[in-house]
Each structure stands twice: as C-alpha cells, then as structure tokens.
PDB file of C-alpha atoms and ligand atoms in Angstrom:
ATOM      1  CA  MET A 118     -35.681 -35.352  40.365  1.00  0.00           C
ATOM      2  CA  ARG A 119     -32.196 -33.828  40.148  1.00  0.00           C
ATOM      3  CA  ILE A 120     -31.625 -31.984  43.464  1.00  0.00           C
ATOM      4  CA  VAL A 121     -28.876 -29.819  44.746  1.00  0.00           C
ATOM      5  CA  VAL A 122     -28.721 -29.759  48.554  1.00  0.00           C
ATOM      6  CA  LYS A 123     -26.718 -27.035  50.373  1.00  0.00           C
ATOM      7  CA  ILE A 124     -25.870 -27.989  53.924  1.00  0.00           C
ATOM      8  CA  GLY A 125     -24.561 -25.048  56.033  1.00  0.00           C
ATOM      9  CA  THR A 126     -21.750 -24.970  58.603  1.00  0.00           C
ATOM     10  CA  SER A 127     -24.198 -24.706  61.459  1.00  0.00           C
ATOM     11  CA  ASN A 128     -25.834 -27.930  60.348  1.00  0.00           C
ATOM     12  CA  LEU A 129     -22.563 -29.806  60.366  1.00  0.00           C
ATOM     13  CA  CYS A 130     -20.376 -28.483  63.213  1.00  0.00           C
ATOM     14  CA  ASP A 131     -21.081 -28.275  66.924  1.00  0.00           C
ATOM     15  CA  SER A 132     -21.057 -25.007  68.893  1.00  0.00           C
ATOM     16  CA  GLN A 133     -17.250 -25.166  69.183  1.00  0.00           C
ATOM     17  CA  GLY A 134     -16.981 -25.361  65.358  1.00  0.00           C
ATOM     18  CA  ARG A 135     -15.884 -29.002  65.345  1.00  0.00           C
ATOM     19  CA  LEU A 136     -17.337 -31.273  62.756  1.00  0.00           C
ATOM     20  CA  ASP A 137     -20.152 -33.198  64.343  1.00  0.00           C
ATOM     21  CA  ALA A 138     -20.074 -36.824  63.300  1.00  0.00           C
ATOM     22  CA  GLU A 139     -23.726 -37.443  64.388  1.00  0.00           C
ATOM     23  CA  LYS A 140     -24.993 -34.624  62.201  1.00  0.00           C
ATOM     24  CA  ILE A 141     -23.071 -35.754  59.197  1.00  0.00           C
ATOM     25  CA  ASP A 142     -24.459 -39.257  59.794  1.00  0.00           C
ATOM     26  CA  GLY A 143     -28.004 -37.933  59.980  1.00  0.00           C
ATOM     27  CA  PHE A 144     -27.750 -36.132  56.669  1.00  0.00           C
ATOM     28  CA  SER A 145     -25.920 -39.158  55.187  1.00  0.00           C
ATOM     29  CA  ARG A 146     -28.897 -41.446  56.097  1.00  0.00           C
ATOM     30  CA  GLN A 147     -31.291 -38.989  54.440  1.00  0.00           C
ATOM     31  CA  LEU A 148     -29.204 -38.738  51.324  1.00  0.00           C
ATOM     32  CA  ILE A 149     -28.819 -42.520  51.002  1.00  0.00           C
ATOM     33  CA  LYS A 150     -32.635 -42.769  51.230  1.00  0.00           C
ATOM     34  CA  LEU A 151     -33.127 -40.347  48.365  1.00  0.00           C
ATOM     35  CA  TYR A 152     -30.629 -42.229  46.316  1.00  0.00           C
ATOM     36  CA  GLN A 153     -32.620 -45.409  46.916  1.00  0.00           C
ATOM     37  CA  ASP A 154     -35.692 -43.505  45.714  1.00  0.00           C
ATOM     38  CA  GLY A 155     -33.948 -42.807  42.456  1.00  0.00           C
ATOM     39  CA  HIS A 156     -33.149 -39.171  42.810  1.00  0.00           C
ATOM     40  CA  GLN A 157     -30.038 -37.622  41.414  1.00  0.00           C
ATOM     41  CA  LEU A 158     -28.184 -35.565  43.974  1.00  0.00           C
ATOM     42  CA  LEU A 159     -25.448 -33.022  44.354  1.00  0.00           C
ATOM     43  CA  VAL A 160     -24.382 -31.652  47.746  1.00  0.00           C
ATOM     44  CA  VAL A 161     -22.842 -28.264  48.516  1.00  0.00           C
ATOM     45  CA  SER A 162     -21.202 -28.819  51.846  1.00  0.00           C
ATOM     46  CA  SER A 163     -19.938 -25.996  53.945  1.00  0.00           C
ATOM     47  CA  GLY A 164     -17.942 -26.722  57.122  1.00  0.00           C
ATOM     48  CA  ALA A 165     -14.357 -26.649  55.840  1.00  0.00           C
ATOM     49  CA  VAL A 166     -13.319 -23.525  57.776  1.00  0.00           C
ATOM     50  CA  GLY A 167     -15.346 -24.728  60.809  1.00  0.00           C
ATOM     51  CA  ALA A 168     -13.708 -28.114  60.717  1.00  0.00           C
ATOM     52  CA  GLY A 169     -10.306 -26.439  60.391  1.00  0.00           C
ATOM     53  CA  ILE A 170     -10.958 -24.293  63.440  1.00  0.00           C
ATOM     54  CA  GLY A 171     -11.960 -27.392  65.333  1.00  0.00           C
ATOM     55  CA  ALA A 172      -8.897 -29.415  64.171  1.00  0.00           C
ATOM     56  CA  VAL A 173      -6.149 -26.803  64.622  1.00  0.00           C
ATOM     57  CA  GLY A 174      -7.805 -25.182  67.751  1.00  0.00           C
ATOM     58  CA  ARG A 175      -7.301 -21.580  66.350  1.00  0.00           C
ATOM     59  CA  ARG A 176      -9.702 -18.929  65.344  1.00  0.00           C
ATOM     60  CA  PRO A 177      -8.682 -17.170  62.060  1.00  0.00           C
ATOM     61  CA  ARG A 178      -7.557 -13.505  62.421  1.00  0.00           C
ATOM     62  CA  THR A 179      -6.434 -13.025  58.828  1.00  0.00           C
ATOM     63  CA  VAL A 180      -7.649 -14.116  55.416  1.00  0.00           C
ATOM     64  CA  GLN A 181      -4.510 -16.183  55.119  1.00  0.00           C
ATOM     65  CA  GLU A 182      -5.294 -18.040  58.456  1.00  0.00           C
ATOM     66  CA  LYS A 183      -8.797 -18.712  57.270  1.00  0.00           C
ATOM     67  CA  GLN A 184      -7.510 -20.103  53.890  1.00  0.00           C
ATOM     68  CA  ALA A 185      -5.094 -22.310  55.815  1.00  0.00           C
ATOM     69  CA  LEU A 186      -7.786 -23.613  58.181  1.00  0.00           C
ATOM     70  CA  ALA A 187      -9.952 -24.374  55.243  1.00  0.00           C
ATOM     71  CA  ALA A 188      -7.202 -26.429  53.740  1.00  0.00           C
ATOM     72  CA  VAL A 189      -7.021 -28.592  56.919  1.00  0.00           C
ATOM     73  CA  GLY A 190     -10.749 -28.686  57.381  1.00  0.00           C
ATOM     74  CA  GLN A 191     -11.678 -29.673  53.828  1.00  0.00           C
ATOM     75  CA  ALA A 192      -9.811 -32.978  54.292  1.00  0.00           C
ATOM     76  CA  HIS A 193     -11.611 -33.726  57.544  1.00  0.00           C
ATOM     77  CA  LEU A 194     -14.942 -32.759  55.891  1.00  0.00           C
ATOM     78  CA  ILE A 195     -14.579 -35.146  52.927  1.00  0.00           C
ATOM     79  CA  HIS A 196     -13.264 -37.892  55.144  1.00  0.00           C
ATOM     80  CA  ALA A 197     -16.331 -37.502  57.459  1.00  0.00           C
ATOM     81  CA  TRP A 198     -18.815 -37.699  54.511  1.00  0.00           C
ATOM     82  CA  HIS A 199     -16.882 -40.740  53.246  1.00  0.00           C
ATOM     83  CA  GLN A 200     -17.149 -42.486  56.564  1.00  0.00           C
ATOM     84  CA  HIS A 201     -20.909 -41.988  56.841  1.00  0.00           C
ATOM     85  CA  LEU A 202     -22.235 -42.384  53.291  1.00  0.00           C
ATOM     86  CA  GLY A 203     -22.081 -46.188  53.198  1.00  0.00           C
ATOM     87  CA  THR A 204     -22.195 -47.531  49.762  1.00  0.00           C
ATOM     88  CA  VAL A 205     -22.705 -44.097  48.211  1.00  0.00           C
ATOM     89  CA  ILE A 206     -19.357 -42.903  46.956  1.00  0.00           C
ATOM     90  CA  PRO A 207     -18.536 -39.181  47.496  1.00  0.00           C
ATOM     91  CA  ALA A 208     -16.424 -37.066  45.128  1.00  0.00           C
ATOM     92  CA  GLN A 209     -14.845 -33.850  46.205  1.00  0.00           C
ATOM     93  CA  ILE A 210     -15.226 -30.893  43.763  1.00  0.00           C
ATOM     94  CA  LEU A 211     -13.695 -27.558  44.750  1.00  0.00           C
ATOM     95  CA  VAL A 212     -14.553 -24.639  42.581  1.00  0.00           C
ATOM     96  CA  SER A 213     -13.778 -20.982  42.251  1.00  0.00           C
ATOM     97  CA  GLY A 214     -15.971 -18.290  40.640  1.00  0.00           C
ATOM     98  CA  TYR A 215     -14.297 -18.774  37.222  1.00  0.00           C
ATOM     99  CA  ASP A 216     -15.254 -22.421  37.141  1.00  0.00           C
ATOM    100  CA  LEU A 217     -18.895 -21.475  37.025  1.00  0.00           C
ATOM    101  CA  THR A 218     -18.738 -18.284  34.939  1.00  0.00           C
ATOM    102  CA  VAL A 219     -15.965 -18.605  32.233  1.00  0.00           C
ATOM    103  CA  GLU A 220     -17.588 -20.624  29.343  1.00  0.00           C
ATOM    104  CA  GLU A 221     -14.902 -23.124  28.905  1.00  0.00           C
ATOM    105  CA  ARG A 222     -14.400 -23.855  32.610  1.00  0.00           C
ATOM    106  CA  ARG A 223     -18.170 -24.016  33.041  1.00  0.00           C
ATOM    107  CA  ARG A 224     -18.397 -26.607  30.386  1.00  0.00           C
ATOM    108  CA  ASN A 225     -15.526 -28.713  32.039  1.00  0.00           C
ATOM    109  CA  SER A 226     -17.129 -28.427  35.479  1.00  0.00           C
ATOM    110  CA  SER A 227     -20.526 -29.498  34.163  1.00  0.00           C
ATOM    111  CA  ARG A 228     -19.008 -32.395  32.244  1.00  0.00           C
ATOM    112  CA  THR A 229     -17.270 -33.656  35.269  1.00  0.00           C
ATOM    113  CA  LEU A 230     -20.400 -33.270  37.476  1.00  0.00           C
ATOM    114  CA  GLU A 231     -22.571 -34.952  34.831  1.00  0.00           C
ATOM    115  CA  GLN A 232     -20.145 -37.906  34.708  1.00  0.00           C
ATOM    116  CA  LEU A 233     -20.333 -38.341  38.463  1.00  0.00           C
ATOM    117  CA  VAL A 234     -24.037 -38.123  38.667  1.00  0.00           C
ATOM    118  CA  ALA A 235     -24.332 -40.611  35.708  1.00  0.00           C
ATOM    119  CA  TRP A 236     -22.152 -43.096  37.754  1.00  0.00           C
ATOM    120  CA  GLY A 237     -24.385 -42.424  40.903  1.00  0.00           C
ATOM    121  CA  ILE A 238     -21.441 -40.906  42.680  1.00  0.00           C
ATOM    122  CA  LEU A 239     -22.318 -37.996  45.017  1.00  0.00           C
ATOM    123  CA  PRO A 240     -20.455 -34.766  44.204  1.00  0.00           C
ATOM    124  CA  ILE A 241     -19.631 -32.802  47.394  1.00  0.00           C
ATOM    125  CA  ILE A 242     -18.979 -29.310  46.292  1.00  0.00           C
ATOM    126  CA  ASN A 243     -17.293 -26.490  48.180  1.00  0.00           C
ATOM    127  CA  GLU A 244     -15.592 -23.271  47.212  1.00  0.00           C
ATOM    128  CA  ASN A 245     -11.831 -23.603  46.809  1.00  0.00           C
ATOM    129  CA  ASP A 246     -11.417 -21.469  49.887  1.00  0.00           C
ATOM    130  CA  SER A 247      -7.605 -22.060  50.283  1.00  0.00           C
ATOM    131  CA  VAL A 248      -6.657 -20.346  47.131  1.00  0.00           C
ATOM    132  CA  ALA A 249      -9.520 -18.214  46.051  1.00  0.00           C
ATOM    133  CA  ASP A 250      -8.678 -14.579  46.128  1.00  0.00           C
ATOM    134  CA  GLU A 251     -11.044 -11.527  46.062  1.00  0.00           C
ATOM    135  CA  GLU A 252     -11.221 -11.569  42.246  1.00  0.00           C
ATOM    136  CA  ILE A 253     -12.362 -15.154  41.881  1.00  0.00           C
ATOM    137  CA  ARG A 254     -14.216 -15.819  45.158  1.00  0.00           C
ATOM    138  CA  ILE A 255     -17.891 -16.713  45.067  1.00  0.00           C
ATOM    139  CA  GLY A 256     -17.863 -15.816  48.797  1.00  0.00           C
ATOM    140  CA  ASP A 257     -20.707 -17.957  50.190  1.00  0.00           C
ATOM    141  CA  ASN A 258     -22.228 -21.371  49.678  1.00  0.00           C
ATOM    142  CA  ASP A 259     -25.625 -20.188  49.221  1.00  0.00           C
ATOM    143  CA  THR A 260     -24.613 -18.388  45.962  1.00  0.00           C
ATOM    144  CA  LEU A 261     -22.487 -21.285  45.043  1.00  0.00           C
ATOM    145  CA  ALA A 262     -25.372 -23.772  45.409  1.00  0.00           C
ATOM    146  CA  ALA A 263     -27.709 -21.666  43.288  1.00  0.00           C
ATOM    147  CA  ARG A 264     -25.007 -21.412  40.468  1.00  0.00           C
ATOM    148  CA  VAL A 265     -24.512 -25.173  40.623  1.00  0.00           C
ATOM    149  CA  ALA A 266     -28.204 -25.758  40.450  1.00  0.00           C
ATOM    150  CA  CYS A 267     -28.365 -23.582  37.321  1.00  0.00           C
ATOM    151  CA  LEU A 268     -25.204 -25.153  35.826  1.00  0.00           C
ATOM    152  CA  MET A 269     -26.716 -28.631  36.311  1.00  0.00           C
ATOM    153  CA  VAL A 270     -30.279 -27.559  35.375  1.00  0.00           C
ATOM    154  CA  ALA A 271     -31.558 -29.013  38.594  1.00  0.00           C
ATOM    155  CA  ASP A 272     -35.224 -29.457  39.328  1.00  0.00           C
ATOM    156  CA  LEU A 273     -34.901 -28.259  42.901  1.00  0.00           C
ATOM    157  CA  LEU A 274     -32.418 -26.425  45.202  1.00  0.00           C
ATOM    158  CA  ILE A 275     -32.749 -27.057  48.866  1.00  0.00           C
ATOM    159  CA  LEU A 276     -30.813 -24.721  51.240  1.00  0.00           C
ATOM    160  CA  LEU A 277     -30.446 -26.166  54.737  1.00  0.00           C
ATOM    161  CA  SER A 278     -29.650 -23.711  57.401  1.00  0.00           C
ATOM    162  CA  ASP A 279     -30.311 -23.236  61.085  1.00  0.00           C
ATOM    163  CA  VAL A 280     -33.363 -21.075  60.447  1.00  0.00           C
ATOM    164  CA  ASP A 281     -36.871 -22.428  59.687  1.00  0.00           C
ATOM    165  CA  GLY A 282     -37.166 -20.323  56.603  1.00  0.00           C
ATOM    166  CA  LEU A 283     -37.831 -16.706  55.640  1.00  0.00           C
ATOM    167  CA  PHE A 284     -39.752 -14.538  58.221  1.00  0.00           C
ATOM    168  CA  THR A 285     -41.691 -11.390  57.978  1.00  0.00           C
ATOM    169  CA  ASP A 286     -39.066  -9.978  60.452  1.00  0.00           C
ATOM    170  CA  ASP A 287     -35.861 -11.166  62.009  1.00  0.00           C
ATOM    171  CA  PRO A 288     -37.335 -13.844  64.480  1.00  0.00           C
ATOM    172  CA  ASN A 289     -34.464 -13.363  66.909  1.00  0.00           C
ATOM    173  CA  ARG A 290     -35.381  -9.741  67.498  1.00  0.00           C
ATOM    174  CA  HIS A 291     -39.272  -9.677  66.780  1.00  0.00           C
ATOM    175  CA  ALA A 292     -41.253 -12.279  68.775  1.00  0.00           C
ATOM    176  CA  GLY A 293     -44.251 -11.694  66.404  1.00  0.00           C
ATOM    177  CA  ALA A 294     -42.215 -12.646  63.230  1.00  0.00           C
ATOM    178  CA  GLN A 295     -44.148 -15.105  61.076  1.00  0.00           C
ATOM    179  CA  LYS A 296     -42.664 -17.678  58.711  1.00  0.00           C
ATOM    180  CA  ILE A 297     -43.472 -17.043  55.159  1.00  0.00           C
ATOM    181  CA  VAL A 298     -44.626 -20.354  53.451  1.00  0.00           C
ATOM    182  CA  GLN A 299     -44.198 -19.294  49.740  1.00  0.00           C
ATOM    183  CA  VAL A 300     -42.494 -16.493  47.935  1.00  0.00           C
ATOM    184  CA  SER A 301     -43.387 -15.834  44.279  1.00  0.00           C
ATOM    185  CA  TRP A 302     -40.846 -13.067  43.793  1.00  0.00           C
ATOM    186  CA  VAL A 303     -38.089 -11.850  46.004  1.00  0.00           C
ATOM    187  CA  THR A 304     -38.398  -8.149  46.662  1.00  0.00           C
ATOM    188  CA  ARG A 305     -36.564  -5.495  48.559  1.00  0.00           C
ATOM    189  CA  GLU A 306     -38.887  -6.035  51.430  1.00  0.00           C
ATOM    190  CA  HIS A 307     -37.723  -9.627  51.923  1.00  0.00           C
ATOM    191  CA  PHE A 308     -34.292  -8.300  52.418  1.00  0.00           C
ATOM    192  CA  ASN A 309     -35.447  -6.352  55.525  1.00  0.00           C
ATOM    193  CA  ALA A 310     -35.702  -9.761  57.265  1.00  0.00           C
ATOM    194  CA  THR A 311     -31.857 -10.248  57.013  1.00  0.00           C
ATOM    195  CA  ALA A 312     -30.209 -11.849  60.022  1.00  0.00           C
ATOM    196  CA  GLU A 313     -26.522 -11.987  60.753  1.00  0.00           C
ATOM    197  CA  SER A 314     -24.723 -15.267  60.000  1.00  0.00           C
ATOM    198  CA  GLY A 315     -23.676 -17.588  62.764  1.00  0.00           C
ATOM    199  CA  PRO A 316     -20.094 -17.640  64.289  1.00  0.00           C
ATOM    200  CA  PHE A 317     -18.440 -20.117  61.817  1.00  0.00           C
ATOM    201  CA  GLY A 318     -20.571 -19.816  58.607  1.00  0.00           C
ATOM    202  CA  THR A 319     -20.906 -17.062  56.022  1.00  0.00           C
ATOM    203  CA  GLY A 320     -24.124 -15.507  54.693  1.00  0.00           C
ATOM    204  CA  GLY A 321     -27.040 -14.846  56.638  1.00  0.00           C
ATOM    205  CA  MET A 322     -30.460 -14.251  55.045  1.00  0.00           C
ATOM    206  CA  ALA A 323     -29.260 -11.889  52.390  1.00  0.00           C
ATOM    207  CA  THR A 324     -27.200 -14.487  50.512  1.00  0.00           C
ATOM    208  CA  LYS A 325     -30.192 -16.979  50.624  1.00  0.00           C
ATOM    209  CA  LEU A 326     -32.369 -14.335  49.102  1.00  0.00           C
ATOM    210  CA  GLN A 327     -29.667 -13.797  46.376  1.00  0.00           C
ATOM    211  CA  ALA A 328     -29.712 -17.512  45.878  1.00  0.00           C
ATOM    212  CA  ALA A 329     -33.413 -17.582  45.458  1.00  0.00           C
ATOM    213  CA  ILE A 330     -33.209 -14.677  42.883  1.00  0.00           C
ATOM    214  CA  ILE A 331     -30.527 -16.559  40.826  1.00  0.00           C
ATOM    215  CA  CYS A 332     -32.781 -19.726  40.812  1.00  0.00           C
ATOM    216  CA  GLN A 333     -36.053 -17.991  40.187  1.00  0.00           C
ATOM    217  CA  ASP A 334     -34.550 -16.323  37.086  1.00  0.00           C
ATOM    218  CA  GLN A 335     -33.515 -19.668  35.772  1.00  0.00           C
ATOM    219  CA  GLY A 336     -36.803 -21.339  36.463  1.00  0.00           C
ATOM    220  CA  ILE A 337     -35.532 -23.454  39.368  1.00  0.00           C
ATOM    221  CA  PRO A 338     -37.615 -23.630  42.555  1.00  0.00           C
ATOM    222  CA  MET A 339     -35.791 -23.382  45.909  1.00  0.00           C
ATOM    223  CA  VAL A 340     -36.734 -24.264  49.447  1.00  0.00           C
ATOM    224  CA  LEU A 341     -34.979 -22.750  52.453  1.00  0.00           C
ATOM    225  CA  ALA A 342     -35.463 -25.001  55.508  1.00  0.00           C
ATOM    226  CA  ASN A 343     -33.898 -25.899  58.935  1.00  0.00           C
ATOM    227  CA  GLY A 344     -31.515 -28.717  58.584  1.00  0.00           C
ATOM    228  CA  GLN A 345     -32.448 -29.843  62.148  1.00  0.00           C
ATOM    229  CA  VAL A 346     -35.947 -30.830  61.251  1.00  0.00           C
ATOM    230  CA  PRO A 347     -36.162 -34.686  61.188  1.00  0.00           C
ATOM    231  CA  GLU A 348     -36.350 -36.195  57.691  1.00  0.00           C
ATOM    232  CA  VAL A 349     -36.339 -32.617  56.321  1.00  0.00           C
ATOM    233  CA  LEU A 350     -35.257 -33.699  52.783  1.00  0.00           C
ATOM    234  CA  SER A 351     -37.936 -36.228  52.360  1.00  0.00           C
ATOM    235  CA  ARG A 352     -40.509 -33.932  53.672  1.00  0.00           C
ATOM    236  CA  ILE A 353     -39.545 -31.219  51.166  1.00  0.00           C
ATOM    237  CA  ILE A 354     -39.450 -33.637  48.348  1.00  0.00           C
ATOM    238  CA  ALA A 355     -42.926 -34.801  49.293  1.00  0.00           C
ATOM    239  CA  GLY A 356     -44.089 -31.242  49.082  1.00  0.00           C
ATOM    240  CA  ASP A 357     -44.593 -30.584  52.801  1.00  0.00           C
ATOM    241  CA  ARG A 358     -45.344 -26.855  53.005  1.00  0.00           C
ATOM    242  CA  ASP A 359     -45.028 -26.822  56.780  1.00  0.00           C
ATOM    243  CA  CYS A 360     -41.331 -27.229  56.130  1.00  0.00           C
ATOM    244  CA  GLY A 361     -39.331 -24.167  55.199  1.00  0.00           C
ATOM    245  CA  THR A 362     -40.111 -21.336  52.828  1.00  0.00           C
ATOM    246  CA  TRP A 363     -40.761 -22.229  49.116  1.00  0.00           C
ATOM    247  CA  PHE A 364     -39.507 -19.863  46.496  1.00  0.00           C
ATOM    248  CA  MET A 365     -41.452 -20.557  43.297  1.00  0.00           C
ATOM    249  CA  ALA A 366     -39.760 -20.907  39.944  1.00  0.00           C
ATOM    250  CA  HIS A 367     -40.680 -18.554  37.253  1.00  0.00           C
ATOM    251  CA  ARG A 368     -41.305 -19.552  33.681  1.00  0.00           C
ATOM    252  CA  GLY A 369     -44.606 -21.041  34.882  1.00  0.00           C
ATOM    253  CA  GLU A 370     -43.037 -23.886  36.738  1.00  0.00           C
ATOM    254  CA  ASP A 371     -44.147 -25.017  40.078  1.00  0.00           C
ATOM    255  CA  VAL A 372     -42.071 -26.731  42.935  1.00  0.00           C
ATOM    256  CA  GLU A 373     -44.354 -29.733  43.047  1.00  0.00           C
ATOM    257  CA  LYS A 374     -43.248 -31.631  39.943  1.00  0.00           C
TER     258      LYS A 374
HETATM  259  N1  LIG B 552     -16.824 -22.470  52.093  1.00  0.00           N
HETATM  260  C1  LIG B 552     -16.966 -22.190  53.448  1.00  0.00           C
HETATM  261  C2  LIG B 552     -16.542 -23.388  54.375  1.00  0.00           C
HETATM  262  O1  LIG B 552     -16.687 -24.497  53.804  1.00  0.00           O
HETATM  263  C3  LIG B 552     -18.376 -21.882  53.867  1.00  0.00           C
HETATM  264  C4  LIG B 552     -18.982 -20.737  53.270  1.00  0.00           C
HETATM  265  C5  LIG B 552     -20.457 -20.625  53.569  1.00  0.00           C
HETATM  266  O2  LIG B 552     -20.937 -21.257  54.443  1.00  0.00           O
HETATM  267  O3  LIG B 552     -21.207 -19.875  52.954  1.00  0.00           O
HETATM  268  O4  LIG B 552     -16.240 -23.241  55.417  1.00  0.00           O
END
C-alpha cells in the first residue's frame, strides 16, 4: 500500500515544546517495520516551530518570530529523523500552497516525490513555514497531508494526533463523549466536536475533518488516531477498528484493501 502518515507536533515534542528523541525513535521503528513489509511511505512531519521554540528558548510573539523559529526547528527535526531511521534514508521536502495547486509546480512536486518513493527513500514533508506568506500558506499539516495523499494517489492517509479519534462531543468537556468508529460522510454535526489545538501545534479537530473531506472526495480513506497508541501504524494497516476513527473513501472504495 502507498500510505501517507501525518505526525503532529504533540506526538513529536515534549510538554515544553522540545523535540522528544524517544518519540521520534518510536515512530521511526514503526516506519522501518512498514518498509520491511513492503509499503510505500510518505511522512508529513510537524514539529518545526515546536523544535525551534525548544532550541532557541523563545515563544513566538509575531509571525516573523514564528517563521524564524521554524527555520531553526526544521533543521533539528530532519536531523532527528535522520538519526533514528537507521538504514531508511529521509529526504526533506518543504512545500507551499502553490506547489500543490499550480499545475506545473504540482507536476514537479509529484515527480520528485515519485522518484524518492521509487528509490525507497522516505520523504519527510512539511510546509515551508519560514517563507510562506498569507497568500501561499496551506496553514496546517492536516490539510497538507490530505493534499499530498491526493497528489500521490495514496491508498490511505493516517493522521496521528493526541486524540483517540473523532468523538460525539469534545471529550475534554463532556465525560459521556463516545468515540466514533467509522464516518461515511463528514457532516456539519461532526464539526460540533471541534476541540482547540494544543500549545505548539496548529489545527484542532476542524482541520482533521477538512482533511477527511478532501480525501473522501478523492476516494482516499483516512484514519485519525492517537500517535501514543503502541504499534498504532501496524494496527491501522491490519484494519483494527478499535484504533482511531475511520473515514471511508467514496467511489465505492473501502479502507480494507
Ligand atoms: N508546519 C508546522 C510545524 O512544523 C506545523 C503545522 C501543523 O502542525 O499543522 O511546526
């Protein structure tokens, strides 16, 4: 299977926003295993701004400060992946909105990614936060991951976050909130379950639902799951419905291929 995995800031950084080597090591082990099983992988890795905050010891107060911290943090982020991926070679790909929407740039982006995948190299993709302005920003990595999944005609998008999936209500505020196992169509009601994003990441539930809509429209299934669940990637690929919320693909396709 060709799989895009998005790993959020909260899964990669500690509570102070510093990159957490143990967490990167854990995901690296899981990714290496999937490679050995013959899957084609692309990773959308957040954590640049968070890593920058940890490295410089400053919280951003302006857009410029955030962009500057992303420039520092992105280097730390790729270095950390490189250190933990063993024999799997990572490649850094930084994109803006244009690279995924303007036809010629889209073609260039997909050609490069296809070449890396063909070589068995792991593309580690992030938004080019340091130079992206309002006009060309994608804004969050959930949307970026969904667009990459469409560009690369992936079989599955896995969004890893610090939530167990989509709930009937915000589980932080409603004790009785239930995890939804499967979503056939994203509707307005699902957006009622929106939760705020964490201190260092971007997004919250709304961007995850937007990502699901983008994927569903293109016939790509998506699973939203908690990155802290042990062996989460293998469990999802094995079709374990206890893990996360499964957003079904349209065009008659099912997640279990
Ligand atoms: N591109 C941002 C970063 O690397 C993350 C955006 C997001 O998490 O949605 O820090």
